[in-house]
Short mmCIF file of C-alpha atoms and ligand atoms in Angstrom, two decimals:
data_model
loop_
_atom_site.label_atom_id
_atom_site.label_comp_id
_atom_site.label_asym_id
_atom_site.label_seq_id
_atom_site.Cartn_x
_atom_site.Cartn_y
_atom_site.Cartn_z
CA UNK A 1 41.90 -42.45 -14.62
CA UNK A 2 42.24 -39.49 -16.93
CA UNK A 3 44.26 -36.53 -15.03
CA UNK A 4 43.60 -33.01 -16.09
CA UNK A 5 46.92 -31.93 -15.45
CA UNK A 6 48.55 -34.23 -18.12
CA UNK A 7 49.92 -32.78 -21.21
CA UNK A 8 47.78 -35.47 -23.39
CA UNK A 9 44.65 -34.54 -21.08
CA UNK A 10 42.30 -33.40 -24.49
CA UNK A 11 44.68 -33.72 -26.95
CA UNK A 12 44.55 -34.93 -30.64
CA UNK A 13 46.86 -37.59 -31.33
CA UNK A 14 47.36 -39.40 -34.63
CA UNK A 15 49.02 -42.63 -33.95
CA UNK A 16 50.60 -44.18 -37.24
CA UNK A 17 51.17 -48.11 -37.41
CA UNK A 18 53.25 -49.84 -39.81
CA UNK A 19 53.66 -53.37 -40.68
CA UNK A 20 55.96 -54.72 -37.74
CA UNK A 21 55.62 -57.45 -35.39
CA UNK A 22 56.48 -54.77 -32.67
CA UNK A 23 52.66 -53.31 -34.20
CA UNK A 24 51.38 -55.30 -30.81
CA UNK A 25 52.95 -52.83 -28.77
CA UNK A 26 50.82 -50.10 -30.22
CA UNK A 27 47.89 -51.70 -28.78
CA UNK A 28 48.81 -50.86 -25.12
CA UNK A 29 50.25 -47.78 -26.06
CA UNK A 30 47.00 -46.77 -27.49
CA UNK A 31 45.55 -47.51 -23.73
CA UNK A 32 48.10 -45.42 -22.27
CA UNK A 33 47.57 -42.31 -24.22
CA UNK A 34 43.55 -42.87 -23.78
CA UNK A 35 43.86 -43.42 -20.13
CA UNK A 36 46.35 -39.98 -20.05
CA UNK A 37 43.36 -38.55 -21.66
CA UNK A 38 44.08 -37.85 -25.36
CA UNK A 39 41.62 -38.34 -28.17
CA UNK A 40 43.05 -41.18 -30.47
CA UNK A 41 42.58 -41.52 -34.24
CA UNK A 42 44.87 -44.70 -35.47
CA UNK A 43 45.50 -44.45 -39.08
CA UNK A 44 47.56 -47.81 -40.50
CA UNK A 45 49.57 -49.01 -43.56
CA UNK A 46 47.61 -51.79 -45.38
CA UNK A 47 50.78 -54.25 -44.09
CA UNK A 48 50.02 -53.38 -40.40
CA UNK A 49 46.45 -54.96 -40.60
CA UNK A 50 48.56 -58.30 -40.78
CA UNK A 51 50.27 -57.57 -37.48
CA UNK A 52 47.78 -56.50 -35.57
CA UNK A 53 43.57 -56.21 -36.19
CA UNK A 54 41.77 -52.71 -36.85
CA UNK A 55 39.05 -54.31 -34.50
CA UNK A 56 41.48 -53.99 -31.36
CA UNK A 57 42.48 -50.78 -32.38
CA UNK A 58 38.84 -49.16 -32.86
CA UNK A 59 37.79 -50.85 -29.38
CA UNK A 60 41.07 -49.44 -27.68
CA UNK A 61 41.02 -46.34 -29.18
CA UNK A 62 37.13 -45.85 -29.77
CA UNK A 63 37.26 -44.77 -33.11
CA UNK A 64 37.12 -46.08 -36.85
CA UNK A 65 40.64 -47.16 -37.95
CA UNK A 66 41.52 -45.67 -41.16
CA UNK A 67 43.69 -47.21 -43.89
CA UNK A 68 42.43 -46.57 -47.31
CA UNK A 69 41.95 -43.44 -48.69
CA UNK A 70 38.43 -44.10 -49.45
CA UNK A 71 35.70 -46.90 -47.62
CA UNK A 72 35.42 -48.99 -50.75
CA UNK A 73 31.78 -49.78 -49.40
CA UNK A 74 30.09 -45.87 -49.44
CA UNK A 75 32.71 -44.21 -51.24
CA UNK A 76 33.66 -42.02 -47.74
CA UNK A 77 36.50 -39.88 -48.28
CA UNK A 78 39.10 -40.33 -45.63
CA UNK A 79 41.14 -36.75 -45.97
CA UNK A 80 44.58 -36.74 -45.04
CA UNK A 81 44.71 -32.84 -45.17
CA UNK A 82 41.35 -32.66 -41.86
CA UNK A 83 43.48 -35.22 -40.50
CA UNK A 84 46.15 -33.73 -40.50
CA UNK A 85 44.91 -30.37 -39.39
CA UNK A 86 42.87 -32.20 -36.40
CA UNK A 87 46.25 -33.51 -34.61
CA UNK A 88 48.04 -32.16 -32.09
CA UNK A 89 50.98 -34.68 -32.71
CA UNK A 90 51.33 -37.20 -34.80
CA UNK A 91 53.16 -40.55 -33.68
CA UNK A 92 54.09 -43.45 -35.92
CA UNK A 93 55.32 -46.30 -33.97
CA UNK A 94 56.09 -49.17 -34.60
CA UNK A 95 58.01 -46.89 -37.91
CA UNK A 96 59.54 -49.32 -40.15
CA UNK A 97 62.40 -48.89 -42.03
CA UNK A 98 60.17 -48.92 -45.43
CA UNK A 99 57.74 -46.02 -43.81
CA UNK A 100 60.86 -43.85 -42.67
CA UNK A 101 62.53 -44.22 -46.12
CA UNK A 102 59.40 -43.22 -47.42
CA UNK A 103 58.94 -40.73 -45.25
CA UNK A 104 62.28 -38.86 -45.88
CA UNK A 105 61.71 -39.36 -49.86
CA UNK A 106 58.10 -38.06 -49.64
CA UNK A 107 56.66 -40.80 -51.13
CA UNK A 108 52.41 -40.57 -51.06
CA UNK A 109 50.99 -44.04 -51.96
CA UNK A 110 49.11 -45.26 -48.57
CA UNK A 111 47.31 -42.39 -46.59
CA UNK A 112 49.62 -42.63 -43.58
CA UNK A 113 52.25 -41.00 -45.61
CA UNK A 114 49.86 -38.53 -47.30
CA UNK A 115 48.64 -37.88 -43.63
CA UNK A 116 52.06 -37.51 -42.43
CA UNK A 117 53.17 -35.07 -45.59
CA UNK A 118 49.97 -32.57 -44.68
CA UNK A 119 50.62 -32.89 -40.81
CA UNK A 120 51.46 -29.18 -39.57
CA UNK A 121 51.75 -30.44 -35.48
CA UNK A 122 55.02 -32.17 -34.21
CA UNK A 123 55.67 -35.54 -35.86
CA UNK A 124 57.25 -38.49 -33.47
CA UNK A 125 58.66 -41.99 -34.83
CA UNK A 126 59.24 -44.71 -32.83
CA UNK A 127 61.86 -47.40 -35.12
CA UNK A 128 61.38 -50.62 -34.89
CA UNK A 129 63.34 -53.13 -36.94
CA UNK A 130 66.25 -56.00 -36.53
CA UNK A 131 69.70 -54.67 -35.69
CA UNK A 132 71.22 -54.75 -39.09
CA UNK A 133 68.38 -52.67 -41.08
CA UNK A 134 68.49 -50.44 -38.26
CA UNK A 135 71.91 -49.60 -38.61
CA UNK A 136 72.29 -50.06 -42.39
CA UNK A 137 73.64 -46.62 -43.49
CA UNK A 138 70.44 -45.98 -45.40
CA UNK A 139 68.38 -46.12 -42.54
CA UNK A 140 70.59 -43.81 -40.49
CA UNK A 141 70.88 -41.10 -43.53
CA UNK A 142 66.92 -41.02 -43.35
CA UNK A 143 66.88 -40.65 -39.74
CA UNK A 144 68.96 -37.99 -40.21
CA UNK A 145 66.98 -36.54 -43.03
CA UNK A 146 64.12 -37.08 -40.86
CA UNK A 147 65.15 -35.10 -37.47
CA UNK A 148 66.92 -32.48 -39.59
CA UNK A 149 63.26 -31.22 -40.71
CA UNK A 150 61.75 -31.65 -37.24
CA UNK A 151 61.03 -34.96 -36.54
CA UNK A 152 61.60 -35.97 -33.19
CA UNK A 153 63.31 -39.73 -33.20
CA UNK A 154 62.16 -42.26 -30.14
CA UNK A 155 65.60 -44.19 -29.86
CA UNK A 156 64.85 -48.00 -29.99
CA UNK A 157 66.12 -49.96 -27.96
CA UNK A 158 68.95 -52.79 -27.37
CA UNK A 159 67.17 -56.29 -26.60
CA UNK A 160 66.47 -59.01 -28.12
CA UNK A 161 64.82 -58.92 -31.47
CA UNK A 162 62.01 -60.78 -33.31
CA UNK A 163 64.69 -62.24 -35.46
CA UNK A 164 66.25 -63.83 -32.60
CA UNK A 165 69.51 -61.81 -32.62
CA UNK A 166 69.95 -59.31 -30.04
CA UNK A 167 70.94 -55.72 -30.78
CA UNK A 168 69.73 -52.28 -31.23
CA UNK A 169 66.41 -52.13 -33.41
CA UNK A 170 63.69 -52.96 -30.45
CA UNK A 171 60.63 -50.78 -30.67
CA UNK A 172 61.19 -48.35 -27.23
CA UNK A 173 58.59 -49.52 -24.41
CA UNK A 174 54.76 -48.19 -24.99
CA UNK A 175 55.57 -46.54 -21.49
CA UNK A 176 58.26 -44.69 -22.36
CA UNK A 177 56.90 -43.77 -25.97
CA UNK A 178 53.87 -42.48 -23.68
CA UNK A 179 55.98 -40.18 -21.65
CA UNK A 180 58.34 -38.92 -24.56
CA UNK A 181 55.16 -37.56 -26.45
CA UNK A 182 53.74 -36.33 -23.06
CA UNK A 183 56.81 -34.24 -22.23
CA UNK A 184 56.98 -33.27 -26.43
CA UNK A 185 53.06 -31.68 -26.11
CA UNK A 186 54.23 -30.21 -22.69
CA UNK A 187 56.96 -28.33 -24.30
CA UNK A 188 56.45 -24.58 -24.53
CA UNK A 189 57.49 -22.08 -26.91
CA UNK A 190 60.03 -19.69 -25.24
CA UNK A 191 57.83 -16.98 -26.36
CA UNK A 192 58.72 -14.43 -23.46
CA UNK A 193 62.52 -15.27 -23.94
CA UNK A 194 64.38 -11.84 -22.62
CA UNK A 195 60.90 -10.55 -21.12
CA UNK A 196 61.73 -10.09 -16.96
CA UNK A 197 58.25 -10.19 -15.65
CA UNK A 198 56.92 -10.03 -11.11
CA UNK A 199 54.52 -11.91 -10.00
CA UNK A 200 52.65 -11.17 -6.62
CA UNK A 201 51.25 -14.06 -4.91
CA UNK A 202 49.64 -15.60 -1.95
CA UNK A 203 48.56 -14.34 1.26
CA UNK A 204 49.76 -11.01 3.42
CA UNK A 205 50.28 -11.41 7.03
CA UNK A 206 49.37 -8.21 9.22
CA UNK A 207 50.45 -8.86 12.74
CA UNK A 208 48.35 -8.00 15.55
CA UNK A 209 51.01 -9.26 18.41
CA UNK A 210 53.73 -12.23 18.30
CA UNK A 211 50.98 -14.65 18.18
CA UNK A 212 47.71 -13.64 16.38
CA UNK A 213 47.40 -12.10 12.75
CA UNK A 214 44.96 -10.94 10.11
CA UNK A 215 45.05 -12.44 6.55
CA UNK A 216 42.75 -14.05 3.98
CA UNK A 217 42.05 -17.17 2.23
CA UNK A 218 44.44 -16.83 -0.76
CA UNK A 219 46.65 -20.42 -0.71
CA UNK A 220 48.80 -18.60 -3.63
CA UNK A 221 47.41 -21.64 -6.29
CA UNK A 222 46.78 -18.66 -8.76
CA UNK A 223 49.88 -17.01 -8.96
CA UNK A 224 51.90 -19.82 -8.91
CA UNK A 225 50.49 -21.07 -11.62
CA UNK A 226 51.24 -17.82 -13.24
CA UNK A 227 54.66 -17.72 -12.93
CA UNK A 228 54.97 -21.15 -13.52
CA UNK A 229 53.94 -20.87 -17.15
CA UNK A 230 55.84 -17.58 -17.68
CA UNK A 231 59.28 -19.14 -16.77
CA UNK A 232 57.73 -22.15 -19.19
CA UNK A 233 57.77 -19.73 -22.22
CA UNK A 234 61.24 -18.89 -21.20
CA UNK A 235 60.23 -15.29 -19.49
CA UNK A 236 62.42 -14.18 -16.48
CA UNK A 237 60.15 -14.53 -13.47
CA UNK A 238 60.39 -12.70 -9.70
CA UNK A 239 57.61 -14.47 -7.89
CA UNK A 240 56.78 -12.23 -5.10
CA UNK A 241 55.12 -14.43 -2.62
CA UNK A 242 53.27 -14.76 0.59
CA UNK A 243 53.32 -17.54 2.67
CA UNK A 244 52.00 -20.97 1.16
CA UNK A 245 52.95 -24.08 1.67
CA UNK A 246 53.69 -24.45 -2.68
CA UNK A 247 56.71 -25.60 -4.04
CA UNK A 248 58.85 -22.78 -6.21
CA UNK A 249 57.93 -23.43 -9.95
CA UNK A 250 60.53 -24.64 -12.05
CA UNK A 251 62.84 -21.56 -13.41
CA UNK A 252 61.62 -18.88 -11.33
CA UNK A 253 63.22 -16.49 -8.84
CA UNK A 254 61.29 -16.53 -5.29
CA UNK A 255 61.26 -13.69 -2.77
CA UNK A 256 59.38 -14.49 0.59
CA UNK A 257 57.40 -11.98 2.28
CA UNK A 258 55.01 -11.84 4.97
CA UNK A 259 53.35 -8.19 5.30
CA UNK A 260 51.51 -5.63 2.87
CA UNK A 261 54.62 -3.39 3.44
CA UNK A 262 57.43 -5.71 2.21
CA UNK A 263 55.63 -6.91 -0.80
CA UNK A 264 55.13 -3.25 -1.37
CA UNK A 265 59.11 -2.76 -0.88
CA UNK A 266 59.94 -6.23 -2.97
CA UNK A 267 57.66 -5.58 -5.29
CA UNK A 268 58.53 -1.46 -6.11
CA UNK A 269 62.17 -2.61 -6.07
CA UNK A 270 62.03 -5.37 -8.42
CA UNK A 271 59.89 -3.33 -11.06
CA UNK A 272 62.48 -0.72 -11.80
CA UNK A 273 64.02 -3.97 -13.43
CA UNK A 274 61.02 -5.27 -15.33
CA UNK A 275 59.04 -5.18 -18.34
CA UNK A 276 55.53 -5.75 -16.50
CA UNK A 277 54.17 -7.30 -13.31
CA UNK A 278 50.80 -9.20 -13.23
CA UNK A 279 48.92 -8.25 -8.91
CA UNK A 280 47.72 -12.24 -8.02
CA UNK A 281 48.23 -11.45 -4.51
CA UNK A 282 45.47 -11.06 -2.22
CA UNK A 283 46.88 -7.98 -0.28
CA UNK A 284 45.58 -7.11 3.21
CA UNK A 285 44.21 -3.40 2.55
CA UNK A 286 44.48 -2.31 6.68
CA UNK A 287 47.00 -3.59 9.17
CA UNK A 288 46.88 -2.64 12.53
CA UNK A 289 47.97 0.61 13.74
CA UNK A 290 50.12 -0.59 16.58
CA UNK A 291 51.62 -3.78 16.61
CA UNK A 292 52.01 -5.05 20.27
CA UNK A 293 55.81 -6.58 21.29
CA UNK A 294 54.08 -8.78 23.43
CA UNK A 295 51.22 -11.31 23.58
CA UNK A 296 47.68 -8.76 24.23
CA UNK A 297 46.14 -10.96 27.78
CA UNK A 298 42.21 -11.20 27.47
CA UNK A 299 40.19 -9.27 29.51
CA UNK A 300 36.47 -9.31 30.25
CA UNK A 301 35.39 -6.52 27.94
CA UNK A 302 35.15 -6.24 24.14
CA UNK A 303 38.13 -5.13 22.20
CA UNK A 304 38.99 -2.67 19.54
CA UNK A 305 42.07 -2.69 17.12
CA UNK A 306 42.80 0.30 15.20
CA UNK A 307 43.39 -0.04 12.02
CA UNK A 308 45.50 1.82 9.05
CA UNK A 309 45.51 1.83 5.51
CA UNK A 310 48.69 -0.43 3.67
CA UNK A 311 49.72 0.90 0.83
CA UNK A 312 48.35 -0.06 -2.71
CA UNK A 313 50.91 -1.79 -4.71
CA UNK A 314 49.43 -2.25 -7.79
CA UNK A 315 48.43 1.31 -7.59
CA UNK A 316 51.83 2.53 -7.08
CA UNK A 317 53.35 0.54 -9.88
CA UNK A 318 50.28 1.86 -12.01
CA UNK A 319 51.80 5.31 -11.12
CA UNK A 320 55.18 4.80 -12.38
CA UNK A 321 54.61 1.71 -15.21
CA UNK A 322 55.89 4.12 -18.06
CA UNK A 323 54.56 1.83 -20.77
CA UNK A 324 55.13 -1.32 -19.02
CA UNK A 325 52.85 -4.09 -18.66
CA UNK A 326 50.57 -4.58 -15.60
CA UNK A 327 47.95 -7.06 -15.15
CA UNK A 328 45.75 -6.62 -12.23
CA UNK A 329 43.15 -9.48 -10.24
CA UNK A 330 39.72 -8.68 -8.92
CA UNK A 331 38.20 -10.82 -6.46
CA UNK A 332 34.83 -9.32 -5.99
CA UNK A 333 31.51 -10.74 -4.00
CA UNK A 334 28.72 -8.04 -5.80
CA UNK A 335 28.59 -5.80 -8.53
CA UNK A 336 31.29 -7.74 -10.06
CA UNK A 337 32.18 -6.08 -13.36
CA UNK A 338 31.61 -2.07 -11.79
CA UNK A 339 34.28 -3.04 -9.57
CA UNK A 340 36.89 -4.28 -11.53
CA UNK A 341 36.24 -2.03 -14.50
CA UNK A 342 36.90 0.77 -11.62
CA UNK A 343 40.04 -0.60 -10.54
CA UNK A 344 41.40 -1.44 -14.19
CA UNK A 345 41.31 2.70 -14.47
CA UNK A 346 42.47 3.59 -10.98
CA UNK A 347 45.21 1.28 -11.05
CA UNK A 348 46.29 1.61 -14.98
CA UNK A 349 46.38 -2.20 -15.77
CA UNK A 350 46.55 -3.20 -19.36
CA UNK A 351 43.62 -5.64 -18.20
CA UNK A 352 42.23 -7.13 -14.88
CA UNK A 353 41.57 -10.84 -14.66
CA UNK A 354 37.85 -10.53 -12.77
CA UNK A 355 36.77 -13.49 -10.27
CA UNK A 356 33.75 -13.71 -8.07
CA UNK A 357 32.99 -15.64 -4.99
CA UNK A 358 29.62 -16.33 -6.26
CA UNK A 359 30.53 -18.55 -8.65
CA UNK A 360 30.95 -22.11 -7.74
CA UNK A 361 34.73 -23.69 -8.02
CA UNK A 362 36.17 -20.02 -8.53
CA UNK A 363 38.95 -17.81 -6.13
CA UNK A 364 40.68 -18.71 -2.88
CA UNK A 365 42.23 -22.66 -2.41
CA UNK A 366 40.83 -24.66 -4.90
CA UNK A 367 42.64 -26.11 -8.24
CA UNK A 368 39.90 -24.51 -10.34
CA UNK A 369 38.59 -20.87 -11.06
CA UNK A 370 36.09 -18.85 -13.44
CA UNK A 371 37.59 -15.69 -14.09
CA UNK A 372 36.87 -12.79 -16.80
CA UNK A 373 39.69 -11.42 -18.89
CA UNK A 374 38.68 -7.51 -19.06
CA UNK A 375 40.50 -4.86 -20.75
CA UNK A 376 39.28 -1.27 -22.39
CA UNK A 377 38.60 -2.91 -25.83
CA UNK A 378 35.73 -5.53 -24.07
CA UNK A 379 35.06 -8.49 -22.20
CA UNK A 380 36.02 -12.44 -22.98
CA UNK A 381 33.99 -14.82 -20.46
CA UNK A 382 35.74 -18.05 -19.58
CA UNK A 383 34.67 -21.57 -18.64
CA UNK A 384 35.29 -23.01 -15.17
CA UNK A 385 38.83 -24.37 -15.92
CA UNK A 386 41.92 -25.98 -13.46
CA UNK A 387 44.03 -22.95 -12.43
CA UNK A 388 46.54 -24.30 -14.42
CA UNK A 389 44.69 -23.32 -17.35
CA UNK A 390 43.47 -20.22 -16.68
CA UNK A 391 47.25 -19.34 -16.41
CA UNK A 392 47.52 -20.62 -20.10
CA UNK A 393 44.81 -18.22 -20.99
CA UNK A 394 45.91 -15.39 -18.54
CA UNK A 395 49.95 -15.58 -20.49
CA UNK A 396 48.43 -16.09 -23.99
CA UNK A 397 46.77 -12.78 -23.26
CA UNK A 398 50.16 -11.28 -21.55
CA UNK A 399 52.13 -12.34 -24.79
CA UNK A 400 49.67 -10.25 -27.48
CA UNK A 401 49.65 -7.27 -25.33
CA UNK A 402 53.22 -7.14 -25.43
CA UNK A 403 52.79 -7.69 -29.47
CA UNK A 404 54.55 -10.97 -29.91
CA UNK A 405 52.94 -12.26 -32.84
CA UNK A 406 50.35 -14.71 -32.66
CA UNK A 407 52.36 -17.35 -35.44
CA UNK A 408 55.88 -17.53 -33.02
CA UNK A 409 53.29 -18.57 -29.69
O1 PMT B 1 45.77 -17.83 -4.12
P1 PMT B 1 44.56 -18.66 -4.50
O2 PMT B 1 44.02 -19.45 -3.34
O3 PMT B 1 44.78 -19.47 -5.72
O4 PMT B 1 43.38 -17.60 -4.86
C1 PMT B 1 43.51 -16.77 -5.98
C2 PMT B 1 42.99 -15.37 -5.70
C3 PMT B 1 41.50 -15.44 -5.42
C4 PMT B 1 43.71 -14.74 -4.50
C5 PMT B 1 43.29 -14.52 -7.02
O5 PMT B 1 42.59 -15.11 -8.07
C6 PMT B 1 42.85 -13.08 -6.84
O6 PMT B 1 41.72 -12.69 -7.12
N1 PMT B 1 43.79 -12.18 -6.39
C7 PMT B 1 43.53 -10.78 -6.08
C8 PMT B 1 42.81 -10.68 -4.76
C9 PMT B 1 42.58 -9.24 -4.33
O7 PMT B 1 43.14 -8.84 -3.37
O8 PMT B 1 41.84 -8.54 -5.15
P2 PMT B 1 41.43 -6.97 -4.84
O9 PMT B 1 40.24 -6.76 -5.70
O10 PMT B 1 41.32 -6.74 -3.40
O11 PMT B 1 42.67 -6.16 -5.37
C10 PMT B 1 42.76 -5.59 -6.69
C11 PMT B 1 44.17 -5.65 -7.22
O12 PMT B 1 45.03 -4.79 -6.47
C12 PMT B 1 44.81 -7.01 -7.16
O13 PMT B 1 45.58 -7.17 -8.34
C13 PMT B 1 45.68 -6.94 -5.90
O14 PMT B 1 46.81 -7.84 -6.00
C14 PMT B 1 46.12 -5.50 -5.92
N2 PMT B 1 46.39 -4.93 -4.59
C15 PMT B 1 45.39 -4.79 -3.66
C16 PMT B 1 45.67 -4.16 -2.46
C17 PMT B 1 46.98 -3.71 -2.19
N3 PMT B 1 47.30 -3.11 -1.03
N4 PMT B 1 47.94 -3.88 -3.11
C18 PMT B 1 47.68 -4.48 -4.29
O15 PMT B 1 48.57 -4.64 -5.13
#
């Protein structure tokens, strides 16, 4: 079953065979990267068809397998440069020793190599070949040459080999080959390296007496999610949170509240230190006026709590931002875009991410949400996507409005 939340969920992946007997192996990694999710287009060396048929590798991976660099019945032009501009990773494995020697001498005569020489995404080899090739000095000098210009080497490794000898030179497991290119497409940019950034998230808790509260819906999903991919593109993250029952993302720097008033004192404090905050929180706007020391008894008549304003924290970091960045959430029921175009001015965010309770999948608890990105230049509308991605989409726009340019994301 396909998980959204894996790295290879939707994403291109060229997968280069060569002529070795470990080319077997590449038909059950070819099922593993499907199942993950990832879109499939085998490409093989004329030597590989002998290891291993192009009919079980179009019926795993669901495509045409391409070899030549032209069908020799229509004349169809199979072009290494739209392949190599449709991949999000390309992945040779089984590599022989011939393909990597090739590879490192940029020699073009079969269209893996051409494909490989016009790939612009990350480029992963997985060696497989008996013990001696593998560490003839030859081969090791073009694995060198290889991972010195970016290519990321999948270690083979010791077992016993085709040959019959036993050493180093065994193809690494389709599992493991899976998981290496999974964690190499998961692998951010550190983008926001040096950037200290707050996030507010989650829940307040106004108390009423020891026992009873008032507080929303908000689980914290959203903002977690935030400053989980923040920290992932190396940013310096306070997450300012509520109470949820989430783990702390990787990398970032958690301070626990529980009332309007201390995220308002976390949150001022931690700002005079930071280069922008972005307001996920769902903050209670009244608390009671009097909070009673001891458990209010029931009595037969209705009952009345006085309320008070909290303060607004987004407003008050609005006030005092001095050209740093804030990002500001609406969760609105009616008049959806009034609203948060009113609060992007009142509150001076740089933009306000805009979600509405009347569309299905979209604010409090769930993994997914709808949201509109809105800042004073216009509008951009997205899909229903996981929270995870909306994040994605939430940070790409973080990183352009604080100018980093669009060729280091
Ligand atoms: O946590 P989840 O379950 O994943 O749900 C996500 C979410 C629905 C909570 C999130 O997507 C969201 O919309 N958060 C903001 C909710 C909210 O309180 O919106 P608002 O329109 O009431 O507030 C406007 C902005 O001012 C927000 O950035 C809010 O954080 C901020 N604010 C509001 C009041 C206050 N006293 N201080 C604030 O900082």
């Amino acid at each position: 079953m396909a998980s959204a939340n894996s790295p290879l969920a939707g994403r291109h992946i060229l997968l280069g065979i060569t002529g070795s007997i470990a080319a077997y192996k590449a038909a059950m990694l070819c099922r593993l990267l499907k199942t993950a999710g990832a879109d499939v287009q085998v490409v093989m060396t004329p030597l590989a068809k002998q290891f291993i048929t192009p009919l079980t590798m179009a019926t795993l991976s669901r495509r045409p397998i391409l070899v030549e660099f032209f069908d020799p019945e229509n004349g169809a032009w199979n072009s290494h440069v739209s392949l190599g501009e449709w991949a999000d990773c390309m992945l040779i494995a089984p590599a022989t020793a011939n393909t990597l020697a090739k590879m490192a001498a940029g020699v073009a005569d079969n269209l893996l190599l051409t494909t490989y020489l016009s790939a612009r995404c990350p480029v992963a080899v997985a060696p497989a070949m008996d013990l001696d090739m593998y560490a003839h000095e030859a081969t090791q000098q073009n694995l060198r040459t290889l991972a010195a210009r970016g290519v990321r080497i999948i270690e083979p490794a010791e077992g016993e080999l085709a040959s019959g000898l036993t050493g180093k030179g065994r193809m690494a497991e389709p599992e493991a080959i899976a998981a290496y290119v999974g964690a190499m497409l998961g692998e951010k940019k550190k983008t926001l390296e040096g950037k200290r950034l707050i996030v507010t998230a989650g829940a307040t808790i106004e108390a009423i007496d020891p026992v009873r509260f008032i507080s929303n819906h908000s689980s914290g999903k959203m903002g977690y999610a935030i400053a989980g991919e923040l920290a992932a593109r190396g940013a310096s993250v306070t997450l300012i949170s509520g109470r949820t029952a989430l783990p702390t993302p990787q990398g970032v720097r958690r301070i626990d509240v529980l009332s309007a008033a201390e995220m308002y004192e976390a949150a001022v404090a931690a700002f005079d230190r930071a280069d922008g905050a972005v307001m996920c929180a769902a903050v209670a706007d009244y608390t009671p006026a009097e909070v009673s020391q001891t458990k209010i008894r029931k009595s037969d008549g209705e009952m009345t709590i006085a309320l008070r304003r909290t303060r607004d924290i987004a407003a008050e970091l609005g006030a005092r931002k001095e050209g740093r960045l804030l990002v500001g959430f609406a969760l609105e029921t009616h008049d959806e875009e009034a609203h948060a175009e009113a609060k992007l001015e009142r509150k001076h965010f740089d933009f306000i991410v805009l979600n509405s309770l009347r569309d299905a999948g979209a604010g409090f608890r769930g993994d997914t949400n709808k949201v509109t990105l809105i800042d004073r230049a216009g509008r951009e509308e997205l899909p229903l996507m996981s929270k995870r991605e909306v994040a994605v989409r939430i940070v790409d726009k973080i990183e352009s409005k604080l100018n980093i340019p669009a060729a280091e994301r």
